[in-house]
Short mmCIF file of C-alpha atoms and ligand atoms in Angstrom, two decimals:
data_model
loop_
_atom_site.label_atom_id
_atom_site.label_comp_id
_atom_site.label_asym_id
_atom_site.label_seq_id
_atom_site.Cartn_x
_atom_site.Cartn_y
_atom_site.Cartn_z
CA UNK A 1 134.32 108.80 74.56
CA UNK A 2 136.64 110.57 77.37
CA UNK A 3 140.03 109.45 77.59
CA UNK A 4 140.07 109.79 81.69
CA UNK A 5 139.78 106.50 83.28
CA UNK A 6 136.48 105.31 84.91
CA UNK A 7 136.37 105.26 88.12
CA UNK A 8 136.45 101.50 89.87
CA UNK A 9 133.15 100.71 91.28
CA UNK A 10 134.93 99.70 94.46
CA UNK A 11 136.95 103.18 95.17
CA UNK A 12 133.69 105.48 94.31
CA UNK A 13 130.25 103.30 93.04
CA UNK A 14 128.29 106.80 92.83
CA UNK A 15 130.80 108.43 90.63
CA UNK A 16 131.37 105.09 88.63
CA UNK A 17 127.70 105.17 88.20
CA UNK A 18 127.24 108.91 86.67
CA UNK A 19 130.31 108.47 84.56
CA UNK A 20 128.62 105.61 82.77
CA UNK A 21 125.36 107.08 82.15
CA UNK A 22 127.35 109.95 80.42
CA UNK A 23 129.77 108.06 78.69
CA UNK A 24 127.74 105.37 77.48
CA UNK A 25 125.57 108.07 76.07
CA UNK A 26 122.55 107.37 77.97
CA UNK A 27 121.57 110.21 79.41
CA UNK A 28 122.22 113.87 80.35
CA UNK A 29 121.97 116.89 82.72
CA UNK A 30 118.56 119.00 80.91
CA UNK A 31 119.23 122.59 81.66
CA UNK A 32 116.43 122.33 84.58
CA UNK A 33 117.89 121.00 87.87
CA UNK A 34 116.90 117.61 88.38
CA UNK A 35 115.55 116.85 84.44
CA UNK A 36 117.64 114.57 82.00
CA UNK A 37 117.89 114.52 78.59
CA UNK A 38 117.33 110.58 77.61
CA UNK A 39 119.88 110.19 74.55
CA UNK A 40 119.40 107.81 71.57
CA UNK A 41 121.03 104.92 73.16
CA UNK A 42 119.53 105.27 76.65
CA UNK A 43 116.13 106.06 74.61
CA UNK A 44 116.51 102.94 72.31
CA UNK A 45 117.45 100.11 75.80
CA UNK A 46 114.07 102.05 77.43
CA UNK A 47 112.66 101.08 73.98
CA UNK A 48 113.39 97.45 74.25
CA UNK A 49 111.99 97.55 77.90
CA UNK A 50 108.85 98.76 76.85
CA UNK A 51 108.67 96.35 74.11
CA UNK A 52 109.35 93.52 76.47
CA UNK A 53 106.38 94.71 78.98
CA UNK A 54 103.65 95.78 76.72
CA UNK A 55 103.44 92.61 74.81
CA UNK A 56 103.19 91.15 78.25
CA UNK A 57 100.38 93.55 79.41
CA UNK A 58 98.83 93.02 76.26
CA UNK A 59 98.58 89.24 76.81
CA UNK A 60 96.98 89.27 79.98
CA UNK A 61 94.09 91.17 78.71
CA UNK A 62 95.05 95.57 79.04
CA UNK A 63 94.85 98.30 76.32
CA UNK A 64 96.47 101.32 75.94
CA UNK A 65 95.25 105.04 76.08
CA UNK A 66 96.69 108.44 77.07
CA UNK A 67 95.07 110.58 79.57
CA UNK A 68 95.88 114.53 79.81
CA UNK A 69 99.39 115.71 81.89
CA UNK A 70 97.43 118.61 83.46
CA UNK A 71 94.63 117.52 86.63
CA UNK A 72 92.86 120.12 88.13
CA UNK A 73 94.31 120.44 91.61
CA UNK A 74 90.88 119.53 93.57
CA UNK A 75 91.38 116.39 92.25
CA UNK A 76 94.51 115.33 93.88
CA UNK A 77 92.73 116.79 96.93
CA UNK A 78 89.89 114.18 96.76
CA UNK A 79 91.87 111.00 98.56
CA UNK A 80 93.49 112.14 101.88
CA UNK A 81 96.19 110.06 102.01
CA UNK A 82 97.19 110.60 98.44
CA UNK A 83 97.27 114.44 98.75
CA UNK A 84 99.35 114.49 101.75
CA UNK A 85 101.43 112.16 99.96
CA UNK A 86 102.12 113.80 97.06
CA UNK A 87 101.85 117.33 98.18
CA UNK A 88 105.72 117.90 98.35
CA UNK A 89 106.17 116.91 95.42
CA UNK A 90 103.80 118.74 93.13
CA UNK A 91 104.37 121.22 90.20
CA UNK A 92 101.62 123.59 90.00
CA UNK A 93 100.75 125.46 86.82
CA UNK A 94 98.95 128.54 87.98
CA UNK A 95 98.93 130.55 84.76
CA UNK A 96 98.09 129.98 81.27
CA UNK A 97 97.62 132.01 77.89
CA UNK A 98 98.97 135.24 80.42
CA UNK A 99 96.18 134.84 82.69
CA UNK A 100 96.00 133.38 86.17
CA UNK A 101 94.04 130.13 86.16
CA UNK A 102 90.84 130.15 88.44
CA UNK A 103 91.51 126.20 89.61
CA UNK A 104 95.49 125.69 89.45
CA UNK A 105 96.18 122.74 87.62
CA UNK A 106 98.92 120.00 88.45
CA UNK A 107 100.97 118.44 86.25
CA UNK A 108 100.55 114.70 87.10
CA UNK A 109 102.87 112.97 89.50
CA UNK A 110 100.52 109.88 88.78
CA UNK A 111 97.45 109.75 87.06
CA UNK A 112 94.57 107.44 89.75
CA UNK A 113 92.80 110.76 90.81
CA UNK A 114 91.94 111.90 86.61
CA UNK A 115 91.50 108.15 85.64
CA UNK A 116 89.22 107.50 88.45
CA UNK A 117 87.18 110.75 87.06
CA UNK A 118 87.10 109.16 83.95
CA UNK A 119 86.27 105.49 85.09
CA UNK A 120 83.20 107.82 87.41
CA UNK A 121 81.66 108.04 84.06
CA UNK A 122 82.32 105.17 81.91
CA UNK A 123 81.08 102.80 84.58
CA UNK A 124 77.44 102.06 85.03
CA UNK A 125 76.94 98.62 85.61
CA UNK A 126 78.87 95.60 86.13
CA UNK A 127 78.91 94.81 82.70
CA UNK A 128 81.56 97.55 82.23
CA UNK A 129 84.13 95.87 84.09
CA UNK A 130 86.76 94.89 84.78
CA UNK A 131 88.36 97.99 82.49
CA UNK A 132 92.05 96.99 81.93
CA UNK A 133 93.82 100.59 80.67
CA UNK A 134 97.63 101.10 80.56
CA UNK A 135 99.35 104.11 80.15
CA UNK A 136 102.67 104.84 78.47
CA UNK A 137 104.08 108.72 79.64
CA UNK A 138 105.91 111.08 81.65
CA UNK A 139 105.13 112.07 84.94
CA UNK A 140 106.82 114.86 87.11
CA UNK A 141 107.42 114.82 90.56
CA UNK A 142 109.39 117.50 92.55
CA UNK A 143 112.51 115.52 94.02
CA UNK A 144 115.36 117.65 95.85
CA UNK A 145 118.07 114.72 95.29
CA UNK A 146 117.94 113.68 92.05
CA UNK A 147 120.53 111.35 90.32
CA UNK A 148 119.90 110.51 86.26
CA UNK A 149 117.36 107.59 86.04
CA UNK A 150 117.24 106.48 89.45
CA UNK A 151 115.56 109.82 90.54
CA UNK A 152 114.81 112.44 88.49
CA UNK A 153 112.39 115.55 88.25
CA UNK A 154 110.15 113.96 85.32
CA UNK A 155 110.57 110.68 84.01
CA UNK A 156 108.99 108.21 81.70
CA UNK A 157 107.03 104.93 82.47
CA UNK A 158 103.92 103.25 82.25
CA UNK A 159 101.00 103.06 84.41
CA UNK A 160 98.46 100.39 84.55
CA UNK A 161 94.53 101.60 85.86
CA UNK A 162 91.99 98.66 86.27
CA UNK A 163 88.81 98.83 87.73
CA UNK A 164 86.77 95.72 88.58
CA UNK A 165 83.76 94.34 90.35
CA UNK A 166 85.04 92.35 93.23
CA UNK A 167 87.70 92.74 95.41
CA UNK A 168 89.13 89.23 94.95
CA UNK A 169 89.17 90.43 91.03
CA UNK A 170 91.76 93.20 91.84
CA UNK A 171 93.44 91.48 94.60
CA UNK A 172 94.20 89.09 91.64
CA UNK A 173 95.01 91.45 89.13
CA UNK A 174 97.55 93.78 91.17
CA UNK A 175 99.56 90.26 91.92
CA UNK A 176 99.04 89.31 88.40
CA UNK A 177 100.87 92.61 87.56
CA UNK A 178 103.60 92.17 90.15
CA UNK A 179 104.60 88.35 88.71
CA UNK A 180 104.22 90.25 84.72
CA UNK A 181 106.97 92.23 86.20
CA UNK A 182 109.01 89.72 88.26
CA UNK A 183 109.23 87.81 84.67
CA UNK A 184 110.10 90.76 82.97
CA UNK A 185 113.03 91.32 85.37
CA UNK A 186 114.28 87.88 85.68
CA UNK A 187 113.84 86.65 82.15
CA UNK A 188 114.35 89.58 79.72
CA UNK A 189 116.86 91.85 82.35
CA UNK A 190 118.27 89.05 83.89
CA UNK A 191 117.85 91.40 87.14
CA UNK A 192 116.79 88.92 90.04
CA UNK A 193 114.29 91.10 91.96
CA UNK A 194 112.57 89.22 95.06
CA UNK A 195 108.67 89.90 95.10
CA UNK A 196 107.46 91.29 98.15
CA UNK A 197 104.62 93.47 100.37
CA UNK A 198 105.53 96.61 101.48
CA UNK A 199 105.28 97.76 105.23
CA UNK A 200 102.18 100.47 105.54
CA UNK A 201 104.94 103.07 106.07
CA UNK A 202 106.72 102.16 102.38
CA UNK A 203 103.15 101.96 100.35
CA UNK A 204 102.02 103.94 97.93
CA UNK A 205 99.82 107.16 99.00
CA UNK A 206 96.22 105.88 99.21
CA UNK A 207 96.94 102.60 98.85
CA UNK A 208 95.19 99.53 100.68
CA UNK A 209 98.25 97.30 99.88
CA UNK A 210 101.73 97.97 97.97
CA UNK A 211 103.58 95.32 96.53
CA UNK A 212 106.81 95.24 94.74
CA UNK A 213 110.31 94.06 92.98
CA UNK A 214 113.24 94.63 94.93
CA UNK A 215 116.55 94.30 93.27
CA UNK A 216 120.20 94.77 94.73
CA UNK A 217 122.44 96.73 93.15
CA UNK A 218 126.38 96.04 93.07
CA UNK A 219 126.98 98.20 96.13
CA UNK A 220 124.72 96.18 98.05
CA UNK A 221 121.77 98.81 98.37
CA UNK A 222 118.39 98.13 97.15
CA UNK A 223 116.23 99.47 94.14
CA UNK A 224 112.71 99.84 94.45
CA UNK A 225 112.68 98.04 90.81
CA UNK A 226 108.62 98.12 89.95
CA UNK A 227 105.36 98.57 92.37
CA UNK A 228 101.96 97.20 91.86
CA UNK A 229 99.14 98.53 93.98
CA UNK A 230 95.30 97.26 95.33
CA UNK A 231 93.76 100.41 96.06
CA UNK A 232 90.92 98.81 97.59
CA UNK A 233 87.81 101.13 97.52
CA UNK A 234 89.97 104.47 98.36
CA UNK A 235 89.94 105.84 94.80
CA UNK A 236 86.46 104.46 93.77
CA UNK A 237 84.82 106.34 96.75
CA UNK A 238 86.89 109.45 96.30
CA UNK A 239 85.56 109.50 92.55
CA UNK A 240 81.95 108.15 92.83
CA UNK A 241 83.20 104.86 90.42
CA UNK A 242 80.47 103.03 91.32
CA UNK A 243 78.29 100.39 89.13
CA UNK A 244 75.06 98.28 89.25
CA UNK A 245 76.18 94.71 90.43
CA UNK A 246 73.90 91.71 88.96
CA UNK A 247 71.66 92.22 91.33
CA UNK A 248 70.72 95.90 90.69
CA UNK A 249 72.33 96.90 93.78
CA UNK A 250 74.47 100.15 93.45
CA UNK A 251 78.10 98.81 94.23
CA UNK A 252 81.63 100.76 94.46
CA UNK A 253 84.47 99.43 92.16
CA UNK A 254 87.61 98.04 93.59
CA UNK A 255 90.83 99.34 91.61
CA UNK A 256 94.18 98.81 91.34
CA UNK A 257 97.21 100.79 89.57
CA UNK A 258 100.84 99.57 88.75
CA UNK A 259 104.08 101.26 87.15
CA UNK A 260 107.57 100.82 86.03
CA UNK A 261 109.66 103.61 84.96
CA UNK A 262 112.86 104.44 83.28
CA UNK A 263 114.52 104.00 86.97
CA UNK A 264 115.03 100.07 85.73
CA UNK A 265 117.66 101.81 83.65
CA UNK A 266 119.51 102.30 86.36
CA UNK A 267 118.62 98.87 87.72
CA UNK A 268 120.45 97.36 84.43
CA UNK A 269 123.44 99.31 84.99
CA UNK A 270 123.70 98.47 88.46
CA UNK A 271 123.37 95.06 88.27
CA UNK A 272 125.48 94.11 85.62
CA UNK A 273 127.99 97.01 84.96
CA UNK A 274 131.65 96.36 86.21
CA UNK A 275 134.99 98.18 86.09
CA UNK A 276 135.17 98.75 82.04
CA UNK A 277 131.56 99.95 82.03
CA UNK A 278 127.85 98.87 81.41
CA UNK A 279 126.95 95.13 80.34
CA UNK A 280 124.08 94.69 78.62
CA UNK A 281 121.70 91.69 79.17
CA UNK A 282 121.41 90.71 75.55
CA UNK A 283 117.73 90.52 75.47
CA UNK A 284 117.27 94.31 75.82
CA UNK A 285 120.76 95.68 74.72
CA UNK A 286 120.18 98.25 71.73
CA UNK A 287 123.27 96.56 69.84
CA UNK A 288 123.60 92.75 70.58
CA UNK A 289 126.59 92.19 68.33
CA UNK A 290 129.32 94.98 66.68
CA UNK A 291 131.82 93.73 64.34
CA UNK A 292 134.85 95.50 64.21
CA UNK A 293 136.90 95.01 60.93
CA UNK A 294 140.55 95.22 60.95
CA UNK A 295 143.03 95.85 58.71
CA UNK A 296 145.68 98.05 57.77
CA UNK A 297 145.73 99.48 54.43
CA UNK A 298 143.56 99.55 51.58
CA UNK A 299 144.25 96.11 50.21
CA UNK A 300 143.58 94.69 53.82
CA UNK A 301 140.51 96.66 53.51
CA UNK A 302 138.98 95.56 50.01
CA UNK A 303 139.79 91.81 51.67
CA UNK A 304 138.06 92.25 54.91
CA UNK A 305 134.68 94.77 54.22
CA UNK A 306 132.92 92.33 51.95
CA UNK A 307 133.24 89.48 54.30
CA UNK A 308 131.75 92.10 57.17
CA UNK A 309 129.02 93.30 54.86
CA UNK A 310 128.14 89.62 54.41
CA UNK A 311 128.63 88.72 57.87
CA UNK A 312 126.12 91.84 59.03
CA UNK A 313 123.63 90.84 56.69
CA UNK A 314 123.23 87.39 57.59
CA UNK A 315 123.32 87.80 61.34
CA UNK A 316 121.06 91.18 60.58
CA UNK A 317 117.94 88.48 59.96
CA UNK A 318 117.69 87.53 63.74
CA UNK A 319 120.17 89.87 65.74
CA UNK A 320 120.48 93.76 66.26
CA UNK A 321 124.09 94.03 64.51
CA UNK A 322 126.23 96.97 64.38
CA UNK A 323 129.37 97.26 62.23
CA UNK A 324 131.96 100.02 63.57
CA UNK A 325 133.95 100.61 60.53
CA UNK A 326 134.73 104.41 61.76
CA UNK A 327 138.03 105.35 59.98
CA UNK A 328 141.10 106.71 62.03
CA UNK A 329 140.46 104.88 65.28
CA UNK A 330 142.51 101.79 66.54
CA UNK A 331 140.85 98.35 67.13
CA UNK A 332 142.18 98.18 70.18
CA UNK A 333 140.12 101.85 70.94
CA UNK A 334 137.09 100.48 69.62
CA UNK A 335 136.96 97.25 71.52
CA UNK A 336 137.31 99.51 74.87
CA UNK A 337 134.26 102.08 73.65
CA UNK A 338 132.15 99.11 73.30
CA UNK A 339 133.15 97.17 75.67
CA UNK A 340 132.09 100.89 77.87
CA UNK A 341 128.89 100.66 76.11
CA UNK A 342 128.08 97.28 77.19
CA UNK A 343 127.28 95.47 74.14
CA UNK A 344 126.89 91.76 74.97
CA UNK A 345 129.08 90.16 71.98
CA UNK A 346 131.67 91.41 69.37
CA UNK A 347 132.74 89.60 66.38
CA UNK A 348 136.62 90.85 65.15
CA UNK A 349 137.03 90.16 61.39
CA UNK A 350 140.82 90.48 59.68
CA UNK A 351 142.54 89.58 56.97
CA UNK A 352 143.77 86.17 59.03
CA UNK A 353 140.44 85.10 59.59
CA UNK A 354 138.99 85.81 55.81
CA UNK A 355 141.94 83.64 54.64
CA UNK A 356 141.03 81.24 57.38
CA UNK A 357 137.34 81.62 56.66
CA UNK A 358 136.89 82.02 60.81
CA UNK A 359 135.80 84.78 62.86
CA UNK A 360 136.51 86.07 66.70
CA UNK A 361 134.28 86.47 69.27
CA UNK A 362 134.62 88.41 72.17
CA UNK A 363 132.21 88.16 75.43
CA UNK A 364 131.45 91.33 77.32
CA UNK A 365 131.15 89.47 80.31
CA UNK A 366 134.32 87.75 79.88
CA UNK A 367 137.04 90.43 79.67
CA UNK A 368 140.41 89.03 78.04
CA UNK A 369 141.01 85.90 76.59
CA UNK A 370 138.67 83.79 78.58
CA UNK A 371 136.11 85.35 76.62
CA UNK A 372 137.42 85.41 73.43
CA UNK A 373 136.85 82.01 70.90
CA UNK A 374 137.77 82.07 67.06
CA UNK A 375 134.67 80.15 65.27
CA UNK A 376 134.72 78.98 61.65
CA UNK A 377 132.37 81.29 59.72
CA UNK A 378 130.04 78.52 58.23
CA UNK A 379 129.00 78.01 61.76
CA UNK A 380 128.68 81.84 62.81
CA UNK A 381 125.34 81.90 63.52
CA UNK A 382 124.99 78.83 65.53
CA UNK A 383 127.77 79.98 67.47
CA UNK A 384 126.57 83.72 68.00
CA UNK A 385 122.95 82.62 68.66
CA UNK A 386 124.45 80.33 71.50
CA UNK A 387 126.81 82.77 72.96
CA UNK A 388 123.96 85.52 73.66
CA UNK A 389 121.69 83.15 75.18
CA UNK A 390 124.84 82.07 77.32
CA UNK A 391 125.60 85.71 78.50
CA UNK A 392 121.94 86.31 79.47
CA UNK A 393 122.02 83.29 81.41
CA UNK A 394 125.49 84.34 82.98
CA UNK A 395 124.76 87.21 83.79
CA UNK A 396 121.37 86.42 85.75
CA UNK A 397 123.82 83.86 87.55
CA UNK A 398 126.31 86.01 88.52
CA UNK A 399 123.73 88.47 89.81
CA UNK A 400 122.00 85.99 91.98
CA UNK A 401 125.04 84.64 93.39
CA UNK A 402 126.10 88.03 94.62
CA UNK A 403 122.67 89.25 96.07
CA UNK A 404 122.92 85.81 97.72
CA UNK A 405 126.10 86.29 99.14
CA UNK A 406 125.24 89.56 100.40
CA UNK A 407 121.68 88.75 102.06
CA UNK A 408 122.58 87.75 105.77
CA UNK A 409 120.11 86.40 108.78
CA UNK A 410 121.70 88.33 111.43
CA UNK A 411 121.07 86.96 115.51
CA UNK A 412 119.88 89.89 117.26
CA UNK A 413 119.56 93.71 116.83
CA UNK A 414 123.77 94.83 117.21
CA UNK A 415 124.23 92.08 114.28
CA UNK A 416 121.69 93.66 112.15
CA UNK A 417 123.15 96.87 112.41
CA UNK A 418 126.31 95.67 111.20
CA UNK A 419 125.26 93.57 108.39
CA UNK A 420 123.07 96.42 106.98
CA UNK A 421 126.69 98.30 106.42
CA UNK A 422 126.84 96.35 103.45
CA UNK A 423 124.32 93.95 102.51
CA UNK A 424 120.44 92.99 103.69
CA UNK A 425 119.33 91.61 106.52
CA UNK A 426 116.45 89.19 106.30
CA UNK A 427 115.02 89.24 109.59
CA UNK A 428 111.72 88.47 111.88
CA UNK A 429 109.81 91.78 112.23
CA UNK A 430 106.76 91.96 114.22
CA UNK A 431 105.05 94.72 111.44
CA UNK A 432 105.24 97.35 114.09
CA UNK A 433 105.96 101.06 112.69
CA UNK A 434 108.12 101.76 116.07
CA UNK A 435 110.57 98.87 115.57
CA UNK A 436 110.83 99.83 111.81
CA UNK A 437 111.94 103.76 112.76
CA UNK A 438 113.97 102.82 114.89
CA UNK A 439 116.26 100.57 112.75
CA UNK A 440 116.17 103.49 110.09
CA UNK A 441 117.04 106.11 112.72
CA UNK A 442 120.25 104.06 113.87
CA UNK A 443 121.11 102.36 110.26
CA UNK A 444 119.39 104.22 107.38
CA UNK A 445 117.88 100.90 106.46
CA UNK A 446 114.12 100.54 105.95
CA UNK A 447 112.29 97.40 105.29
CA UNK A 448 112.72 97.25 101.42
CA UNK A 449 109.45 94.22 101.15
CA UNK A 450 107.92 91.02 103.16
CA UNK A 451 108.60 88.55 100.39
CA UNK A 452 105.60 86.45 99.42
CA UNK A 453 107.81 83.23 100.08
CA UNK A 454 107.79 82.94 103.59
CA UNK A 455 109.42 80.40 105.63
CA UNK A 456 106.20 80.19 107.76
CA UNK A 457 106.52 79.45 111.72
CA UNK A 458 107.06 82.61 113.79
CA UNK A 459 110.23 83.74 115.66
CA UNK A 460 111.29 86.85 117.65
CA UNK A 461 111.28 90.47 115.96
CA UNK A 462 114.83 91.22 115.30
CA UNK A 463 114.22 94.74 117.38
CA UNK A 464 111.66 94.29 120.30
CA UNK A 465 111.70 90.95 120.38
CA UNK A 466 107.86 90.03 120.08
CA UNK A 467 106.60 86.77 118.82
CA UNK A 468 106.66 87.38 114.98
CA UNK A 469 105.28 85.30 112.14
CA UNK A 470 106.76 87.37 109.16
CA UNK A 471 110.14 87.88 107.74
CA UNK A 472 111.00 91.11 105.99
CA UNK A 473 114.17 92.30 104.19
CA UNK A 474 116.08 95.36 105.16
CA UNK A 475 118.52 97.51 103.15
CA UNK A 476 119.46 100.73 102.46
CA UNK A 477 117.69 101.58 99.21
CA UNK A 478 118.07 104.40 96.88
ZN1 ZN B 1 109.08 94.23 117.07
#
């Protein structure tokens, strides 16, 4: 841990973010520009995210598989919008085994094309449908401006790819997976995202409709945190994914795709962190409880350590517990270190606690004395269970309050321009690309999503004043 003070969120949010990622040892810069090395603490967090999502995918009938990293260039060219959208970001392999390849290979930016090609072989009849496959893997997009976790050349994610017999089934699947992401974000990560539809300009290249969960970070900027796409028959037609229906007629399948990536680690950092560092939601934290033994000499140590080990064994049955028994570091240093790393709950056990049969609990989300209580040792498990549950709820409530305080409903265009400097605007929008482009040009804010939850009725477009039936969120985004 560096001794230099962490920059505060208010003085330099961007630098605060970078320093947290590095100092908490979540990730580091790789030798290749724009790539990241995910360190063990960051990967442990990602593994917990994976576990929470994978459980939900399987509960909704999906299975995992693995498709290749390399894709023939010709595959990408089969879907027009898809190739146009991804061409500027492609990494292309031209040589293999010392010779130039006949056909260049693309390092996958996403896998609709190669999976579409395989589905065309596997799907023959309506009996083969639906096909519900997810893959955990990595992809490469040659980004120009990169940030650890938020935008890197290579990132880790899951991508679900499904094929269905009917349009309705595919649309239902798209929304089901959006809802799955919403449930994960809210109930596991305590990140209060808003689910909605992307504008045609912001949608996935090749999709008919894209849906997103959008979160507000603590600098009020939006982060697209997961997406689910209804692909219609676009990829089915490009890749000949056809099946014989019950009437023995040849039909194109309807497909979807959906993904959530290591970017979500960035969402957790920027939704919950404070000036002392990271704050991790208990349900996803790699370490939920850190025990710091306190002693001054060997006599005190021999009194304290057996109790610490006993507590570790007991709590270890239900929780992810770590004992910080590092020598030559003061308790104060250790407290700061674990606060910076965002461990939700700290237990302090010293000689006086052992004598009294008690322990001190300190909550990460409530710094200082406000978050510290002394509890009887025999009730420790009950107190810890309750505290972790309270922290999870408190983080969510705090994030909701922050978000709602920074969403405004400006009256008119001038007010909109002010609002998006430091917050989100929620307004009527006529749906035209022109109005959207004007806002982007004037303010750098983009449409984040047309929320599924609409007020109904109609109103005047905030830009052009024409009658509009849907409201949209505008914000500057990562
Ligand atoms: Zn308009």
